[in-house]
Amino acid sequence: AKAAGRGKHCFYESSMHSEAAERQLLENDLRQAIERGELSVHYQPIVRTAGEEISGFEALVRWQHPTRGAISPAKFIPLAEEAGLIGSIGEWVLTTALQEAAHWPDHVRIAVNLSPLQFNDPGVTQMVSRHLTETGVRAERLELEITEGVFLAEGDTTDETFAKLKQIGVRLSLDDFGTGYSSLGYLKKAPFDKIKIDQSFVRGASSSTNRNAAIIRAIVTLAETLGMDTCAEGVETHDDLQLIRELGVSMVQGYIFGRPSESETARSLANTVTVE
Ligand code: C2E
Ligand code: CA
Ligand code: CA
Ligand code: CA
């Protein structure tokens, strides 16, 4: 089957370049990526604005394709969602990240992205709970990052899942805030602990128009009123960092404090008190 797959691969590559064929090839490869050891998890620091100590790390999946090289999660995660592979990939990322976090000091959190499709699986709370038990990581150390996409398929189970996840003690972050189908209605009822302000508002905010700053300020006010933390994503420059500070954002994630890095690097960072 493997040899036939390879032959097909060459045929398609030389004769048809339609996007659909390309996706099919990639999907076939992705289906086997876990067992072939091609996936890994990188960790990017999330730093408290005050004091600059590390609050935690976000787990970000990486795919090293044997012939195509590194493929961005922005490309293969949507593919995994469409191909029904996000459940197994997402669960693998979760357990890998929790195993890694078990090596960090107990106050350092681990943030893991949860696809709306995973969130909408009725067994999600049990799945998360099982991996927490197996790795011995306290639930309070785990932050699940969820995008506004979960509210698209909103049903009775959405509220129930939020309640169950809060009940086991994990933290919930609203990811990419401001980019999706933002409705203030669900901010009111969903028990988020943190709002992650999307990079599109953050990057270059200090040098662009002051509209981005106004939006960030409004989000901070909203979050504070609702008792939620804020995190600015994509902070690359000192000017942006200074603005983010002035606007009262409580946490920062961005290249200025560190790119996503391999577990060894993250582990030594996790054990330092201050980021240089
Ligand atoms: P995201 O959840 O918004 O993750 C943040 C992305 O911004 C990461 O891209 C990170 O490397 C990048 N980033 C962080 N700081 C900076 C900065 O200062 N400048 C710039 N230019 N970029 C910065 P990455 O790792 O390529 O991931 C892209 C997206 O793929 C993620 O966006 C997330 O939506 C998705 N993703 C990654 N890993 C997973 C996963 O395990 N599960 C799921 N469901 N989605 C994932
Ligand atoms: Ca995220
Ligand atoms: Ca994000
Ligand atoms: Ca994003």
mmCIF file of C-alpha atoms and ligand atoms in Angstrom:
data_model
loop_
_atom_site.group_PDB
_atom_site.id
_atom_site.type_symbol
_atom_site.label_atom_id
_atom_site.label_comp_id
_atom_site.label_asym_id
_atom_site.label_seq_id
_atom_site.Cartn_x
_atom_site.Cartn_y
_atom_site.Cartn_z
ATOM 1 C CA ALA A 1 0.000 0.000 0.000
ATOM 2 C CA LYS A 2 2.897 2.241 0.826
ATOM 3 C CA ALA A 3 4.589 1.660 -2.544
ATOM 4 C CA ALA A 4 1.322 2.290 -4.379
ATOM 5 C CA GLY A 5 0.891 5.500 -2.404
ATOM 6 C CA ARG A 6 4.321 6.670 -3.428
ATOM 7 C CA GLY A 7 3.623 5.948 -7.122
ATOM 8 C CA LYS A 8 0.381 7.838 -6.990
ATOM 9 C CA HIS A 9 2.184 10.703 -5.320
ATOM 10 C CA CYS A 10 4.591 11.095 -8.265
ATOM 11 C CA PHE A 11 1.839 10.772 -10.844
ATOM 12 C CA TYR A 12 -0.249 13.512 -9.291
ATOM 13 C CA GLU A 13 2.680 15.798 -8.775
ATOM 14 C CA SER A 14 3.762 15.663 -12.374
ATOM 15 C CA SER A 15 0.392 15.717 -14.055
ATOM 16 C CA MET A 16 -2.165 17.511 -11.949
ATOM 17 C CA HIS A 17 -1.685 20.504 -9.776
ATOM 18 C CA SER A 18 -5.235 21.185 -8.753
ATOM 19 C CA GLU A 19 -5.636 22.327 -5.202
ATOM 20 C CA ALA A 20 -7.950 19.421 -4.454
ATOM 21 C CA ALA A 21 -5.362 16.843 -5.512
ATOM 22 C CA GLU A 22 -2.709 18.640 -3.511
ATOM 23 C CA ARG A 23 -4.887 18.595 -0.413
ATOM 24 C CA GLN A 24 -5.624 14.906 -0.857
ATOM 25 C CA LEU A 25 -1.922 14.104 -0.969
ATOM 26 C CA LEU A 26 -1.214 16.172 2.096
ATOM 27 C CA GLU A 27 -4.147 14.614 3.926
ATOM 28 C CA ASN A 28 -2.828 11.111 3.244
ATOM 29 C CA ASP A 29 0.541 12.110 4.656
ATOM 30 C CA LEU A 30 -1.015 13.838 7.670
ATOM 31 C CA ARG A 31 -2.979 10.687 8.472
ATOM 32 C CA GLN A 32 0.315 8.931 9.170
ATOM 33 C CA ALA A 33 2.294 11.828 10.598
ATOM 34 C CA ILE A 34 1.796 10.941 14.280
ATOM 35 C CA GLU A 35 2.831 7.293 13.999
ATOM 36 C CA ARG A 36 5.797 8.267 11.851
ATOM 37 C CA GLY A 37 6.976 10.711 14.500
ATOM 38 C CA GLU A 38 6.789 13.755 12.217
ATOM 39 C CA LEU A 39 4.831 15.935 14.646
ATOM 40 C CA SER A 40 6.388 17.800 17.519
ATOM 41 C CA VAL A 41 5.318 20.484 19.953
ATOM 42 C CA HIS A 42 7.045 23.815 20.439
ATOM 43 C CA TYR A 43 6.499 26.110 23.415
ATOM 44 C CA GLN A 44 6.265 29.894 23.417
ATOM 45 C CA PRO A 45 6.514 31.889 26.665
ATOM 46 C CA ILE A 46 3.590 33.964 27.907
ATOM 47 C CA VAL A 47 5.005 36.710 30.127
ATOM 48 C CA ARG A 48 3.337 38.852 32.789
ATOM 49 C CA THR A 49 3.577 42.504 31.826
ATOM 50 C CA ALA A 50 4.305 43.504 35.399
ATOM 51 C CA GLY A 51 7.603 42.022 36.519
ATOM 52 C CA GLU A 52 8.140 40.167 33.274
ATOM 53 C CA GLU A 53 8.062 36.723 34.856
ATOM 54 C CA ILE A 54 6.834 33.752 32.875
ATOM 55 C CA SER A 55 3.188 32.913 33.425
ATOM 56 C CA GLY A 56 3.282 29.877 31.189
ATOM 57 C CA PHE A 57 3.849 28.575 27.681
ATOM 58 C CA GLU A 58 1.580 27.994 24.700
ATOM 59 C CA ALA A 59 1.957 24.611 23.013
ATOM 60 C CA LEU A 60 2.173 24.961 19.225
ATOM 61 C CA VAL A 61 2.242 21.900 17.005
ATOM 62 C CA ARG A 62 4.868 21.469 14.284
ATOM 63 C CA TRP A 63 4.922 19.118 11.290
ATOM 64 C CA GLN A 64 8.213 18.205 9.705
ATOM 65 C CA HIS A 65 7.209 16.573 6.421
ATOM 66 C CA PRO A 66 9.796 14.083 5.129
ATOM 67 C CA THR A 67 10.053 15.659 1.660
ATOM 68 C CA ARG A 68 8.283 19.025 1.872
ATOM 69 C CA GLY A 69 9.973 20.206 5.046
ATOM 70 C CA ALA A 70 8.182 22.196 7.713
ATOM 71 C CA ILE A 71 4.473 22.756 7.040
ATOM 72 C CA SER A 72 2.719 25.516 8.986
ATOM 73 C CA PRO A 73 -0.079 24.590 11.404
ATOM 74 C CA ALA A 74 -2.052 27.437 9.813
ATOM 75 C CA LYS A 75 -2.117 25.135 6.765
ATOM 76 C CA PHE A 76 -2.419 21.630 8.222
ATOM 77 C CA ILE A 77 -4.722 22.259 11.209
ATOM 78 C CA PRO A 78 -7.639 23.304 8.943
ATOM 79 C CA LEU A 79 -6.848 20.254 6.814
ATOM 80 C CA ALA A 80 -6.893 18.036 9.911
ATOM 81 C CA GLU A 81 -10.272 19.514 10.854
ATOM 82 C CA GLU A 82 -11.751 18.749 7.453
ATOM 83 C CA ALA A 83 -10.246 15.260 7.301
ATOM 84 C CA GLY A 84 -11.493 14.185 10.717
ATOM 85 C CA LEU A 85 -7.946 14.034 12.089
ATOM 86 C CA ILE A 86 -8.085 16.934 14.543
ATOM 87 C CA GLY A 87 -9.315 14.732 17.399
ATOM 88 C CA SER A 88 -6.272 12.468 17.375
ATOM 89 C CA ILE A 89 -3.781 15.247 16.587
ATOM 90 C CA GLY A 90 -5.255 17.551 19.230
ATOM 91 C CA GLU A 91 -5.223 14.814 21.853
ATOM 92 C CA TRP A 92 -1.623 13.974 20.998
ATOM 93 C CA VAL A 93 -0.623 17.644 21.409
ATOM 94 C CA LEU A 94 -2.473 17.826 24.738
ATOM 95 C CA THR A 95 -0.825 14.783 26.253
ATOM 96 C CA THR A 96 2.618 15.718 24.892
ATOM 97 C CA ALA A 97 2.316 19.239 26.321
ATOM 98 C CA LEU A 98 1.089 17.984 29.705
ATOM 99 C CA GLN A 99 3.959 15.493 29.924
ATOM 100 C CA GLU A 100 6.339 18.373 29.254
ATOM 101 C CA ALA A 101 4.662 20.704 31.770
ATOM 102 C CA ALA A 102 5.145 18.019 34.420
ATOM 103 C CA HIS A 103 8.882 18.944 34.246
ATOM 104 C CA TRP A 104 8.262 22.640 34.919
ATOM 105 C CA PRO A 105 7.832 24.382 38.270
ATOM 106 C CA ASP A 106 4.310 23.921 39.561
ATOM 107 C CA HIS A 107 3.260 27.558 39.068
ATOM 108 C CA VAL A 108 4.085 27.568 35.333
ATOM 109 C CA ARG A 109 0.994 27.092 33.186
ATOM 110 C CA ILE A 110 0.559 25.261 29.907
ATOM 111 C CA ALA A 111 -1.806 26.609 27.240
ATOM 112 C CA VAL A 112 -3.140 24.196 24.625
ATOM 113 C CA ASN A 113 -5.264 25.059 21.599
ATOM 114 C CA LEU A 114 -8.568 23.227 21.396
ATOM 115 C CA SER A 115 -10.245 23.138 17.996
ATOM 116 C CA PRO A 116 -13.984 23.930 17.982
ATOM 117 C CA LEU A 117 -14.478 20.391 16.665
ATOM 118 C CA GLN A 118 -12.725 18.952 19.718
ATOM 119 C CA PHE A 119 -14.699 21.261 21.995
ATOM 120 C CA ASN A 120 -17.950 20.044 20.475
ATOM 121 C CA ASP A 121 -17.098 16.388 21.071
ATOM 122 C CA PRO A 122 -19.307 15.278 23.987
ATOM 123 C CA GLY A 123 -16.371 13.360 25.489
ATOM 124 C CA VAL A 124 -13.998 16.339 25.628
ATOM 125 C CA THR A 125 -14.097 16.944 29.393
ATOM 126 C CA GLN A 126 -13.440 13.301 30.159
ATOM 127 C CA MET A 127 -10.613 13.252 27.637
ATOM 128 C CA VAL A 128 -8.944 16.301 29.188
ATOM 129 C CA SER A 129 -9.506 14.981 32.697
ATOM 130 C CA ARG A 130 -7.929 11.629 31.835
ATOM 131 C CA HIS A 131 -4.739 13.225 30.494
ATOM 132 C CA LEU A 132 -4.459 15.468 33.551
ATOM 133 C CA THR A 133 -4.679 12.431 35.809
ATOM 134 C CA GLU A 134 -2.238 10.411 33.731
ATOM 135 C CA THR A 135 0.395 13.154 33.677
ATOM 136 C CA GLY A 136 -0.211 14.339 37.246
ATOM 137 C CA VAL A 137 -0.556 17.983 36.189
ATOM 138 C CA ARG A 138 -2.963 20.054 38.295
ATOM 139 C CA ALA A 139 -6.012 21.149 36.299
ATOM 140 C CA GLU A 140 -5.431 24.780 37.346
ATOM 141 C CA ARG A 141 -2.182 24.774 35.360
ATOM 142 C CA LEU A 142 -3.935 23.937 32.087
ATOM 143 C CA GLU A 143 -5.359 26.708 29.913
ATOM 144 C CA LEU A 144 -7.479 25.661 26.965
ATOM 145 C CA GLU A 145 -7.453 28.199 24.127
ATOM 146 C CA ILE A 146 -10.671 28.319 22.165
ATOM 147 C CA THR A 147 -11.568 30.568 19.246
ATOM 148 C CA GLU A 148 -14.858 32.267 18.558
ATOM 149 C CA GLY A 149 -15.498 29.420 16.110
ATOM 150 C CA VAL A 150 -17.024 27.341 18.935
ATOM 151 C CA PHE A 151 -20.022 29.642 18.967
ATOM 152 C CA LEU A 152 -20.848 29.006 15.321
ATOM 153 C CA ALA A 153 -22.207 25.556 16.024
ATOM 154 C CA GLU A 154 -23.705 26.706 19.279
ATOM 155 C CA GLY A 155 -26.182 24.315 20.796
ATOM 156 C CA ASP A 156 -27.243 23.186 24.217
ATOM 157 C CA THR A 157 -23.979 21.316 24.621
ATOM 158 C CA THR A 158 -21.811 24.447 24.349
ATOM 159 C CA ASP A 159 -22.900 25.888 27.705
ATOM 160 C CA GLU A 160 -22.758 22.455 29.251
ATOM 161 C CA THR A 161 -19.189 21.849 28.031
ATOM 162 C CA PHE A 162 -18.013 25.218 29.349
ATOM 163 C CA ALA A 163 -19.531 24.396 32.728
ATOM 164 C CA LYS A 164 -17.999 20.913 32.847
ATOM 165 C CA LEU A 165 -14.538 22.169 31.907
ATOM 166 C CA LYS A 166 -14.698 24.870 34.579
ATOM 167 C CA GLN A 167 -15.858 22.244 37.041
ATOM 168 C CA ILE A 168 -12.739 20.126 36.609
ATOM 169 C CA GLY A 169 -10.691 23.276 37.255
ATOM 170 C CA VAL A 170 -9.020 24.084 33.933
ATOM 171 C CA ARG A 171 -8.692 27.681 32.725
ATOM 172 C CA LEU A 172 -10.295 28.889 29.511
ATOM 173 C CA SER A 173 -8.908 31.505 27.124
ATOM 174 C CA LEU A 174 -10.738 33.143 24.249
ATOM 175 C CA ASP A 175 -8.197 33.051 21.415
ATOM 176 C CA ASP A 176 -7.782 35.445 18.462
ATOM 177 C CA PHE A 177 -10.269 37.862 19.994
ATOM 178 C CA GLY A 178 -11.642 40.391 17.550
ATOM 179 C CA THR A 179 -11.065 38.456 14.335
ATOM 180 C CA GLY A 180 -14.086 36.201 14.199
ATOM 181 C CA TYR A 181 -17.773 36.623 14.688
ATOM 182 C CA SER A 182 -17.308 38.683 17.799
ATOM 183 C CA SER A 183 -20.410 38.935 19.827
ATOM 184 C CA LEU A 184 -20.348 40.410 23.275
ATOM 185 C CA GLY A 185 -23.228 38.127 24.198
ATOM 186 C CA TYR A 186 -21.118 35.042 24.623
ATOM 187 C CA LEU A 187 -18.441 36.915 26.591
ATOM 188 C CA LYS A 188 -21.158 37.476 29.121
ATOM 189 C CA LYS A 189 -22.145 33.841 29.477
ATOM 190 C CA ALA A 190 -19.012 31.837 28.683
ATOM 191 C CA PRO A 191 -16.677 31.526 31.685
ATOM 192 C CA PHE A 192 -13.411 32.683 30.108
ATOM 193 C CA ASP A 193 -10.473 33.478 32.363
ATOM 194 C CA LYS A 194 -8.500 35.295 29.693
ATOM 195 C CA ILE A 195 -8.948 37.124 26.420
ATOM 196 C CA LYS A 196 -6.119 36.854 23.901
ATOM 197 C CA ILE A 197 -6.053 39.992 21.784
ATOM 198 C CA ASP A 198 -5.309 39.051 18.197
ATOM 199 C CA GLN A 199 -1.990 39.973 16.603
ATOM 200 C CA SER A 200 -3.718 42.049 13.939
ATOM 201 C CA PHE A 201 -4.551 44.673 16.585
ATOM 202 C CA VAL A 202 -1.230 44.366 18.367
ATOM 203 C CA ARG A 203 1.555 44.231 15.823
ATOM 204 C CA GLY A 204 2.700 47.708 14.885
ATOM 205 C CA ALA A 205 0.073 49.272 17.146
ATOM 206 C CA SER A 206 2.605 51.831 18.389
ATOM 207 C CA SER A 207 3.452 53.097 14.915
ATOM 208 C CA SER A 208 0.138 52.788 13.078
ATOM 209 C CA THR A 209 -2.947 54.876 13.594
ATOM 210 C CA ASN A 210 -4.195 55.147 17.137
ATOM 211 C CA ARG A 211 -7.237 53.065 16.230
ATOM 212 C CA ASN A 212 -5.544 49.839 17.262
ATOM 213 C CA ALA A 213 -4.622 51.353 20.605
ATOM 214 C CA ALA A 214 -8.228 52.448 21.096
ATOM 215 C CA ILE A 215 -9.481 48.938 20.340
ATOM 216 C CA ILE A 216 -6.972 47.346 22.705
ATOM 217 C CA ARG A 217 -7.919 49.827 25.438
ATOM 218 C CA ALA A 218 -11.589 48.961 24.993
ATOM 219 C CA ILE A 219 -10.881 45.224 25.177
ATOM 220 C CA VAL A 220 -8.857 45.714 28.373
ATOM 221 C CA THR A 221 -11.666 47.711 29.974
ATOM 222 C CA LEU A 222 -14.170 45.047 28.980
ATOM 223 C CA ALA A 223 -11.991 42.205 30.281
ATOM 224 C CA GLU A 224 -11.319 43.961 33.583
ATOM 225 C CA THR A 225 -15.021 44.595 34.088
ATOM 226 C CA LEU A 226 -15.701 40.909 33.512
ATOM 227 C CA GLY A 227 -12.805 39.815 35.744
ATOM 228 C CA MET A 228 -10.735 38.364 32.929
ATOM 229 C CA ASP A 229 -7.011 38.580 32.203
ATOM 230 C CA THR A 230 -5.755 39.900 28.869
ATOM 231 C CA CYS A 231 -2.876 38.721 26.713
ATOM 232 C CA ALA A 232 -1.489 40.623 23.724
ATOM 233 C CA GLU A 233 -0.267 38.312 20.979
ATOM 234 C CA GLY A 234 2.419 39.085 18.418
ATOM 235 C CA VAL A 235 4.445 41.680 20.294
ATOM 236 C CA GLU A 236 7.706 42.022 18.395
ATOM 237 C CA THR A 237 9.096 45.458 19.225
ATOM 238 C CA HIS A 238 9.920 47.475 22.317
ATOM 239 C CA ASP A 239 7.620 50.275 21.163
ATOM 240 C CA ASP A 240 4.681 47.898 20.911
ATOM 241 C CA LEU A 241 5.566 46.393 24.285
ATOM 242 C CA GLN A 242 5.625 49.820 25.879
ATOM 243 C CA LEU A 243 2.235 50.693 24.411
ATOM 244 C CA ILE A 244 0.776 47.350 25.526
ATOM 245 C CA ARG A 245 2.025 48.093 29.052
ATOM 246 C CA GLU A 246 0.538 51.575 29.035
ATOM 247 C CA LEU A 247 -2.795 50.164 27.916
ATOM 248 C CA GLY A 248 -2.845 47.852 30.935
ATOM 249 C CA VAL A 249 -2.731 44.492 29.137
ATOM 250 C CA SER A 250 -1.778 41.908 31.763
ATOM 251 C CA MET A 251 0.236 39.459 29.645
ATOM 252 C CA VAL A 252 2.341 39.437 26.520
ATOM 253 C CA GLN A 253 3.211 36.738 24.027
ATOM 254 C CA GLY A 254 5.502 37.507 21.136
ATOM 255 C CA TYR A 255 8.900 37.279 19.569
ATOM 256 C CA ILE A 256 10.161 40.044 21.850
ATOM 257 C CA PHE A 257 10.135 37.567 24.762
ATOM 258 C CA GLY A 258 10.754 34.412 22.771
ATOM 259 C CA ARG A 259 9.745 32.447 19.716
ATOM 260 C CA PRO A 260 8.159 29.022 20.027
ATOM 261 C CA SER A 261 11.064 26.754 20.954
ATOM 262 C CA GLU A 262 11.869 23.117 21.554
ATOM 263 C CA SER A 263 11.133 21.518 24.884
ATOM 264 C CA GLU A 264 14.737 21.717 26.165
ATOM 265 C CA THR A 265 14.833 25.506 25.698
ATOM 266 C CA ALA A 266 11.382 25.958 27.215
ATOM 267 C CA ARG A 267 12.343 23.781 30.156
ATOM 268 C CA SER A 268 15.322 25.920 31.053
ATOM 269 C CA LEU A 269 13.291 29.120 30.547
ATOM 270 C CA ALA A 270 10.553 27.728 32.786
ATOM 271 C CA ASN A 271 13.098 27.366 35.538
ATOM 272 C CA THR A 272 14.323 30.952 35.346
ATOM 273 C CA VAL A 273 12.528 33.613 37.347
ATOM 274 C CA THR A 274 12.990 36.522 34.977
ATOM 275 C CA VAL A 275 13.199 36.834 31.219
ATOM 276 C CA GLU A 276 16.109 38.870 29.912
HETATM 277 P P1 C2E B 1 -2.474 30.933 17.461
HETATM 278 O O1 C2E B 1 -3.149 29.988 18.405
HETATM 279 O O2 C2E B 1 -3.011 32.308 17.383
HETATM 280 O O3 C2E B 1 -0.937 30.905 17.878
HETATM 281 C C1 C2E B 1 -0.092 32.042 17.823
HETATM 282 C C2 C2E B 1 0.691 32.068 16.539
HETATM 283 O O4 C2E B 1 1.366 33.315 16.445
HETATM 284 C C3 C2E B 1 1.770 30.992 16.451
HETATM 285 O O5 C2E B 1 1.904 30.638 15.073
HETATM 286 C C4 C2E B 1 3.004 31.762 16.910
HETATM 287 O O6 C2E B 1 4.218 31.191 16.467
HETATM 288 C C5 C2E B 1 2.753 33.102 16.285
HETATM 289 N N1 C2E B 1 3.448 34.195 16.962
HETATM 290 C C6 C2E B 1 3.637 34.357 18.298
HETATM 291 N N2 C2E B 1 4.281 35.500 18.568
HETATM 292 C C7 C2E B 1 4.527 36.102 17.378
HETATM 293 C C8 C2E B 1 5.188 37.342 16.992
HETATM 294 O O7 C2E B 1 5.689 38.101 17.813
HETATM 295 N N3 C2E B 1 5.244 37.611 15.667
HETATM 296 C C9 C2E B 1 4.709 36.766 14.727
HETATM 297 N N4 C2E B 1 4.824 37.129 13.451
HETATM 298 N N5 C2E B 1 4.080 35.612 15.049
HETATM 299 C C10 C2E B 1 3.997 35.288 16.354
HETATM 300 P P2 C2E B 1 1.967 29.110 14.617
HETATM 301 O O8 C2E B 1 2.736 28.306 15.619
HETATM 302 O O9 C2E B 1 2.407 29.108 13.197
HETATM 303 O O10 C2E B 1 0.464 28.638 14.716
HETATM 304 C C11 C2E B 1 -0.516 29.150 13.863
HETATM 305 C C12 C2E B 1 -1.899 28.738 14.291
HETATM 306 O O11 C2E B 1 -2.079 27.323 14.126
HETATM 307 C C13 C2E B 1 -2.193 28.998 15.766
HETATM 308 O O12 C2E B 1 -2.506 30.346 15.966
HETATM 309 C C14 C2E B 1 -3.369 28.072 15.974
HETATM 310 O O13 C2E B 1 -4.551 28.634 15.488
HETATM 311 C C15 C2E B 1 -2.988 26.885 15.108
HETATM 312 N N6 C2E B 1 -2.361 25.836 15.942
HETATM 313 C C16 C2E B 1 -1.055 25.656 16.284
HETATM 314 N N7 C2E B 1 -0.902 24.576 17.070
HETATM 315 C C17 C2E B 1 -2.156 24.054 17.258
HETATM 316 C C18 C2E B 1 -2.675 22.916 17.973
HETATM 317 O O14 C2E B 1 -1.985 22.148 18.642
HETATM 318 N N8 C2E B 1 -4.039 22.731 17.896
HETATM 319 C C19 C2E B 1 -4.867 23.562 17.196
HETATM 320 N N9 C2E B 1 -6.189 23.296 17.176
HETATM 321 N N10 C2E B 1 -4.408 24.626 16.517
HETATM 322 C C20 C2E B 1 -3.071 24.870 16.547
HETATM 323 CA CA CA B 2 -3.649 29.973 20.517
HETATM 324 CA CA CA B 3 -4.127 33.495 18.899
HETATM 325 CA CA CA B 4 -4.126 33.240 15.218
#
